[in-house]
Amino acid sequence: MTDLVLGLDTFGDVPQDAAGAPLSHAAAVRQVVEEAVIADELGVDVIAVGEHHRPEYSISAPETVLAGIASRTSRIKLASGVTVLSSDDPVRVFQRFATVDAISDGRAQAILGRGSFTESFPLFGYDLSDYDVLFEEKLDLFVKLLDEKPVTWSGTTRAALDNADVFPKTESGRLDTWVGVGGSPQSVVRTARHGLPLMLAIIGGSPARFGPYIELYQRAAEKFGTVAHPVGMHSPGFVADTDEEARELFYPSYKVMRDRIGALRGWPPLRREEFDAEVEHGSMYLGSPETVARKIAGAVKTLGVGRFDMIYSAGPQPVAARTRAVELFGAKVAPMVRDILAG
């Protein structure tokens, strides 16, 4: 599978400097831009930046960060991972991504989702009781905007449009757009109904358990008469020079992040045994370049996906370690994965 797409994802986690102090949010954003430049130079296919509205993350406006990355790179695809469409306006999201597409000479990619956090809903004045209808209606409108023709649309979550033309247009005539799904069958079917590519967030457990979702997507696309695109997946991971170094560098910051989120969701604190089990048997792609490459190739073969993105940042990691992880992914992991799959 030599045409496999390999990418890196980040939420702009606030890292630590050499003295162990957290960077400012501004410095953390600049750090993501620097990492994207390295990824571009080393041939990584995609950099995806996620939207969050929490203190431990620095990126709340993915398109703005992507525009900054566009000005420093030449070939890497620029994606969101994800844009929380439910609490945004589809017209403005389209305009912002079309603008990034213009700046980057056609490299923008919108990955739309409902988001795994809910802070954006009260922040922008949306009611969580409308969680499902907000995404359903706004995705419906966004798909109409992708045709880049005047749109007539009405719903319950925003003002109606009557033959409204939206600018700027893209040079290709269609903005590259995916839907990110965390494991809801209804979301998989909805993505197929709209004929959009599917990105699966596989953040725990065996990746094989997501096989039925890919089959559902393909069956639904056949039923609706749409295209079943190659499916993508993204999972957490980290690369260092050795397996032991990767675990010791990654675990402390990952536990901080995981326990902070877990406290809000009623999860017990992460135990080292759970972490090690996830690395060995689950959806944590962590270790030396060889170890990570073998595990990625195994997941790609198991699920038959056409894209793998690794979420390479988690919690307050040291800047130097994170930079090294990006370098190793681009220089060693990605070529090894392709070699394994071509063998």
Coordinates of C-alpha atoms in Angstrom, one line a residue:
M1 CA 0.0 0.0 0.0
T2 CA 2.5 2.6 -1.2
D3 CA -0.2 5.3 -1.5
L4 CA -0.9 5.2 2.2
V5 CA -1.3 8.6 3.8
L6 CA 0.7 9.1 7.0
G7 CA 0.1 12.2 9.1
L8 CA 0.7 13.8 12.5
D9 CA -2.0 15.3 14.7
T10 CA -1.8 17.7 17.7
F11 CA -4.2 19.7 19.9
G12 CA -1.4 22.1 20.7
D13 CA -0.8 20.7 24.1
V14 CA 1.2 23.2 26.2
P15 CA 4.7 21.6 26.5
Q16 CA 7.6 22.3 28.9
D17 CA 10.8 24.1 28.3
A18 CA 14.2 22.7 29.2
A19 CA 13.8 23.9 32.8
G20 CA 10.5 22.1 33.2
A21 CA 8.4 25.2 33.1
P22 CA 5.2 25.3 30.9
L23 CA 5.4 27.5 27.8
S24 CA 2.9 30.3 27.3
H25 CA -0.1 29.6 25.0
A26 CA 1.5 31.8 22.4
A27 CA 4.8 30.0 22.5
A28 CA 3.0 26.6 22.4
V29 CA 1.2 27.8 19.1
R30 CA 4.6 28.8 17.7
Q31 CA 6.0 25.4 18.7
V32 CA 3.3 23.6 16.7
V33 CA 4.2 25.7 13.6
E34 CA 7.9 24.7 14.0
E35 CA 6.9 21.0 14.3
A36 CA 4.8 21.3 11.2
V37 CA 7.7 22.8 9.3
I38 CA 9.9 19.8 10.3
A39 CA 7.2 17.4 9.2
D40 CA 6.9 19.1 5.9
E41 CA 10.6 19.0 5.3
L42 CA 10.7 15.3 6.1
G43 CA 7.9 14.3 3.8
V44 CA 5.0 13.7 6.3
D45 CA 1.8 13.8 4.3
V46 CA -0.6 15.7 6.7
I47 CA -0.4 17.9 9.8
A48 CA -3.8 18.1 11.6
V49 CA -4.5 20.5 14.4
G50 CA -7.5 20.2 16.7
E51 CA -9.8 22.7 18.2
H52 CA -10.1 22.9 22.0
H53 CA -11.1 25.6 24.5
R54 CA -9.3 24.4 27.6
P55 CA -6.2 25.7 29.4
E56 CA -4.0 22.7 28.7
Y57 CA -4.3 23.2 24.9
S58 CA -3.2 26.2 22.9
I59 CA -5.2 25.8 19.7
S60 CA -8.8 27.1 19.6
A61 CA -8.7 28.4 16.0
P62 CA -7.3 25.6 13.8
E63 CA -7.6 27.5 10.5
T64 CA -5.6 30.4 11.8
V65 CA -2.8 28.1 12.9
L66 CA -3.0 26.3 9.6
A67 CA -2.6 29.6 7.7
G68 CA 0.5 30.3 9.6
I69 CA 1.9 26.8 8.8
A70 CA 0.9 27.4 5.1
S71 CA 3.3 30.3 5.0
R72 CA 6.2 28.3 6.2
T73 CA 5.6 25.0 4.3
S74 CA 5.4 23.9 0.7
R75 CA 3.8 20.4 0.4
I76 CA 2.2 19.1 3.6
K77 CA -1.6 18.8 3.7
L78 CA -3.1 21.2 6.3
A79 CA -6.0 19.7 8.2
S80 CA -8.1 20.4 11.3
G81 CA -8.5 17.5 13.6
V82 CA -11.3 18.3 14.3
T83 CA -13.2 21.5 13.7
V84 CA -16.2 21.5 16.1
L85 CA -18.8 22.3 13.5
S86 CA -21.7 22.1 16.0
S87 CA -20.7 25.2 17.8
D88 CA -19.5 27.2 14.7
D89 CA -21.2 28.6 11.6
P90 CA -20.8 26.4 8.5
V91 CA -20.6 29.4 6.2
R92 CA -17.7 31.0 8.2
V93 CA -16.0 27.6 8.6
F94 CA -16.1 27.1 4.8
Q95 CA -14.8 30.7 4.2
R96 CA -11.9 30.2 6.6
F97 CA -10.9 26.9 5.1
A98 CA -11.3 28.2 1.5
T99 CA -8.9 31.0 2.6
V100 CA -6.4 28.6 4.0
D101 CA -6.7 26.6 0.7
A102 CA -5.9 29.8 -1.3
I103 CA -2.9 30.7 0.9
S104 CA -1.5 27.1 0.7
D105 CA -2.2 26.6 -3.0
G106 CA -4.8 23.9 -2.4
R107 CA -3.5 22.1 0.7
A108 CA -6.4 22.8 3.1
Q109 CA -8.4 19.9 4.5
A110 CA -11.4 20.3 6.8
I111 CA -12.1 17.5 9.2
L112 CA -15.5 18.2 10.8
G113 CA -16.8 16.6 14.0
R114 CA -18.9 17.1 17.1
G115 CA -15.8 17.1 19.4
S116 CA -15.0 15.0 22.4
F117 CA -15.2 18.1 24.7
T118 CA -18.2 20.4 25.2
E119 CA -16.6 23.7 26.4
S120 CA -17.3 25.3 23.1
F121 CA -21.1 25.0 23.4
P122 CA -21.7 27.3 26.4
L123 CA -18.7 29.5 25.2
F124 CA -20.6 30.3 22.0
G125 CA -24.1 30.2 23.3
Y126 CA -25.3 26.8 22.3
D127 CA -27.4 24.4 24.3
L128 CA -26.0 20.9 24.8
S129 CA -29.5 19.5 24.6
D130 CA -29.3 20.4 20.8
Y131 CA -26.0 18.4 20.5
D132 CA -27.3 16.0 17.8
V133 CA -29.5 18.4 15.8
L134 CA -26.7 21.0 15.7
F135 CA -24.3 18.7 13.9
E136 CA -26.9 17.1 11.7
E137 CA -28.1 20.4 10.3
K138 CA -24.8 22.2 10.1
L139 CA -23.1 19.3 8.3
D140 CA -26.1 19.2 5.9
L141 CA -25.5 22.9 5.1
F142 CA -21.7 22.5 4.9
V143 CA -22.1 19.7 2.3
K144 CA -24.2 22.0 0.2
L145 CA -21.6 24.7 0.4
L146 CA -19.0 22.3 -1.0
D147 CA -20.7 22.5 -4.4
E148 CA -19.6 26.2 -4.4
K149 CA -22.9 27.3 -6.0
P150 CA -25.6 29.6 -4.6
V151 CA -27.3 27.8 -1.6
T152 CA -30.9 27.8 -0.4
W153 CA -31.2 26.2 3.0
S154 CA -33.4 26.3 6.1
G155 CA -33.1 24.7 9.5
T156 CA -33.6 25.3 13.2
T157 CA -30.1 26.1 14.3
R158 CA -29.2 29.2 12.1
A159 CA -30.8 31.7 9.8
A160 CA -32.1 30.4 6.5
L161 CA -30.2 31.1 3.3
D162 CA -31.9 32.0 0.0
N163 CA -29.8 31.6 -3.1
A164 CA -26.8 32.8 -1.1
D165 CA -23.4 32.7 -2.8
V166 CA -20.4 32.2 -0.5
F167 CA -16.8 33.4 -1.2
P168 CA -13.9 32.8 -1.7
K169 CA -14.2 29.9 -4.1
T170 CA -11.5 27.3 -4.2
E171 CA -9.4 26.9 -7.3
S172 CA -10.1 23.2 -7.4
G173 CA -13.8 23.7 -7.1
R174 CA -14.3 21.6 -4.0
L175 CA -12.8 21.8 -0.6
D176 CA -11.2 18.6 0.7
T177 CA -13.6 17.7 3.6
W178 CA -13.8 14.7 6.0
V179 CA -15.9 13.8 9.0
G180 CA -14.2 12.7 12.2
V181 CA -16.1 10.0 14.1
G182 CA -15.4 8.6 17.6
G183 CA -17.4 5.4 17.4
S184 CA -21.1 6.2 16.8
P185 CA -22.7 4.0 14.2
Q186 CA -25.2 6.8 13.4
S187 CA -22.2 9.2 12.6
V188 CA -20.7 6.6 10.3
V189 CA -23.9 6.2 8.4
R190 CA -24.4 10.0 8.2
T191 CA -20.9 10.4 6.8
A192 CA -21.6 7.8 4.1
R193 CA -24.9 9.4 3.3
H194 CA -23.1 12.7 2.5
G195 CA -20.4 10.9 0.5
L196 CA -17.6 12.2 2.6
P197 CA -14.4 10.4 3.7
L198 CA -14.4 9.0 7.2
M199 CA -11.7 9.5 9.9
L200 CA -12.0 7.2 12.9
A201 CA -10.7 8.3 16.2
I202 CA -9.3 5.1 17.7
I203 CA -7.9 6.1 21.1
G204 CA -8.1 2.9 23.1
G205 CA -8.4 -0.8 22.9
S206 CA -7.7 -3.1 19.9
P207 CA -8.0 -1.3 16.6
A208 CA -9.7 -4.5 15.2
R209 CA -12.9 -3.7 17.0
F210 CA -13.4 -0.8 14.6
G211 CA -13.6 -3.2 11.6
P212 CA -17.4 -3.3 11.8
Y213 CA -17.5 0.5 11.5
I214 CA -15.6 0.4 8.3
E215 CA -17.8 -2.3 6.9
L216 CA -20.9 -0.2 8.0
Y217 CA -19.5 2.8 6.2
Q218 CA -19.0 0.8 3.0
R219 CA -22.4 -0.8 3.1
A220 CA -24.1 2.5 3.8
A221 CA -22.3 4.2 0.9
E222 CA -23.5 1.4 -1.4
K223 CA -27.1 1.8 -0.1
F224 CA -27.0 5.6 -0.6
G225 CA -25.2 5.4 -3.9
T226 CA -22.3 7.5 -2.7
V227 CA -18.6 6.9 -2.8
A228 CA -16.9 4.9 0.0
H229 CA -13.6 6.7 0.2
P230 CA -10.5 5.1 1.8
V231 CA -11.0 5.3 5.6
G232 CA -8.5 7.1 7.9
M233 CA -7.7 6.5 11.5
H234 CA -6.0 8.5 14.2
S235 CA -4.5 7.2 17.4
P236 CA -2.1 8.4 20.1
G237 CA 1.6 7.6 20.0
F238 CA 5.1 8.8 20.5
V239 CA 8.5 8.0 19.0
A240 CA 11.9 8.1 20.7
D241 CA 15.2 6.4 19.9
T242 CA 14.4 3.4 22.1
D243 CA 11.2 1.7 23.4
E244 CA 12.3 2.4 27.0
E245 CA 13.0 6.0 26.4
A246 CA 9.6 6.5 24.6
R247 CA 7.7 5.1 27.6
E248 CA 9.6 7.0 30.2
L249 CA 9.3 10.3 28.3
F250 CA 5.7 9.9 27.4
Y251 CA 4.0 8.3 30.5
P252 CA 4.4 11.2 33.0
S253 CA 2.8 13.9 30.8
Y254 CA 0.3 11.5 29.4
K255 CA -0.9 10.6 32.9
V256 CA -1.2 14.2 33.8
M257 CA -3.5 14.8 30.8
R258 CA -5.4 11.5 31.2
D259 CA -6.1 12.0 34.9
R260 CA -7.2 15.6 34.4
I261 CA -9.7 14.6 31.7
G262 CA -10.7 11.5 33.7
A263 CA -11.5 13.5 36.8
L264 CA -14.2 15.3 34.7
R265 CA -15.6 12.1 33.3
G266 CA -15.5 9.9 36.4
W267 CA -12.5 7.8 35.4
P268 CA -10.1 6.5 38.1
P269 CA -6.5 7.7 37.9
L270 CA -4.4 5.9 35.2
R271 CA -2.3 3.1 36.5
R272 CA 1.1 2.3 34.9
E273 CA -0.2 -1.3 34.3
E274 CA -3.1 0.0 32.2
F275 CA -0.7 2.2 30.2
D276 CA 1.7 -0.6 29.5
A277 CA -1.1 -2.9 28.4
E278 CA -2.4 -0.2 26.0
V279 CA 1.1 0.1 24.5
E280 CA 1.5 -3.7 24.1
H281 CA -2.0 -4.6 22.9
G282 CA -4.1 -1.5 22.3
S283 CA -4.1 1.7 20.3
M284 CA -1.0 3.4 21.7
Y285 CA 1.7 3.5 19.0
L286 CA 4.7 4.1 21.2
G287 CA 8.4 3.2 21.1
S288 CA 11.4 3.2 18.8
P289 CA 10.9 3.9 15.1
E290 CA 10.9 0.2 14.4
T291 CA 8.4 -0.7 17.0
V292 CA 6.0 2.1 16.0
A293 CA 6.3 1.3 12.3
R294 CA 5.5 -2.3 12.8
K295 CA 2.5 -1.5 14.9
I296 CA 1.1 1.1 12.5
A297 CA 1.6 -1.3 9.6
G298 CA -0.2 -4.0 11.5
A299 CA -3.2 -1.8 12.2
V300 CA -3.3 -0.6 8.6
K301 CA -3.4 -4.2 7.4
T302 CA -6.0 -5.3 10.0
L303 CA -8.4 -2.5 9.1
G304 CA -7.5 -1.9 5.5
V305 CA -7.4 1.9 6.0
G306 CA -5.8 4.3 3.6
R307 CA -4.6 6.8 6.1
F308 CA -3.0 6.7 9.6
D309 CA -2.5 9.9 11.7
M310 CA -0.5 9.7 15.0
I311 CA -1.5 12.1 17.8
Y312 CA 2.1 12.9 18.8
S313 CA 1.5 15.3 21.7
A314 CA -0.1 14.5 25.0
G315 CA 0.1 16.7 28.1
P316 CA 3.1 18.8 29.2
Q317 CA 5.9 17.0 27.4
P318 CA 9.4 18.5 27.0
V319 CA 9.7 20.5 23.8
A320 CA 12.9 18.7 22.8
A321 CA 11.3 15.2 23.2
R322 CA 8.3 16.3 21.1
T323 CA 10.5 17.8 18.4
R324 CA 12.5 14.6 18.3
A325 CA 9.3 12.5 18.0
V326 CA 8.3 14.5 14.9
E327 CA 11.7 14.1 13.4
L328 CA 11.7 10.3 13.9
F329 CA 8.2 9.9 12.6
G330 CA 9.0 11.7 9.4
A331 CA 12.6 10.4 8.8
K332 CA 12.2 6.8 10.0
V333 CA 8.7 5.6 10.9
A334 CA 6.9 6.7 7.7
P335 CA 9.4 5.1 5.3
M336 CA 9.5 1.9 7.4
V337 CA 5.7 1.6 7.4
R338 CA 5.7 1.9 3.6
D339 CA 8.5 -0.6 3.2
I340 CA 6.6 -3.1 5.5
L341 CA 3.4 -2.8 3.6
A342 CA 5.1 -3.0 0.2
G343 CA 6.9 -6.2 1.2

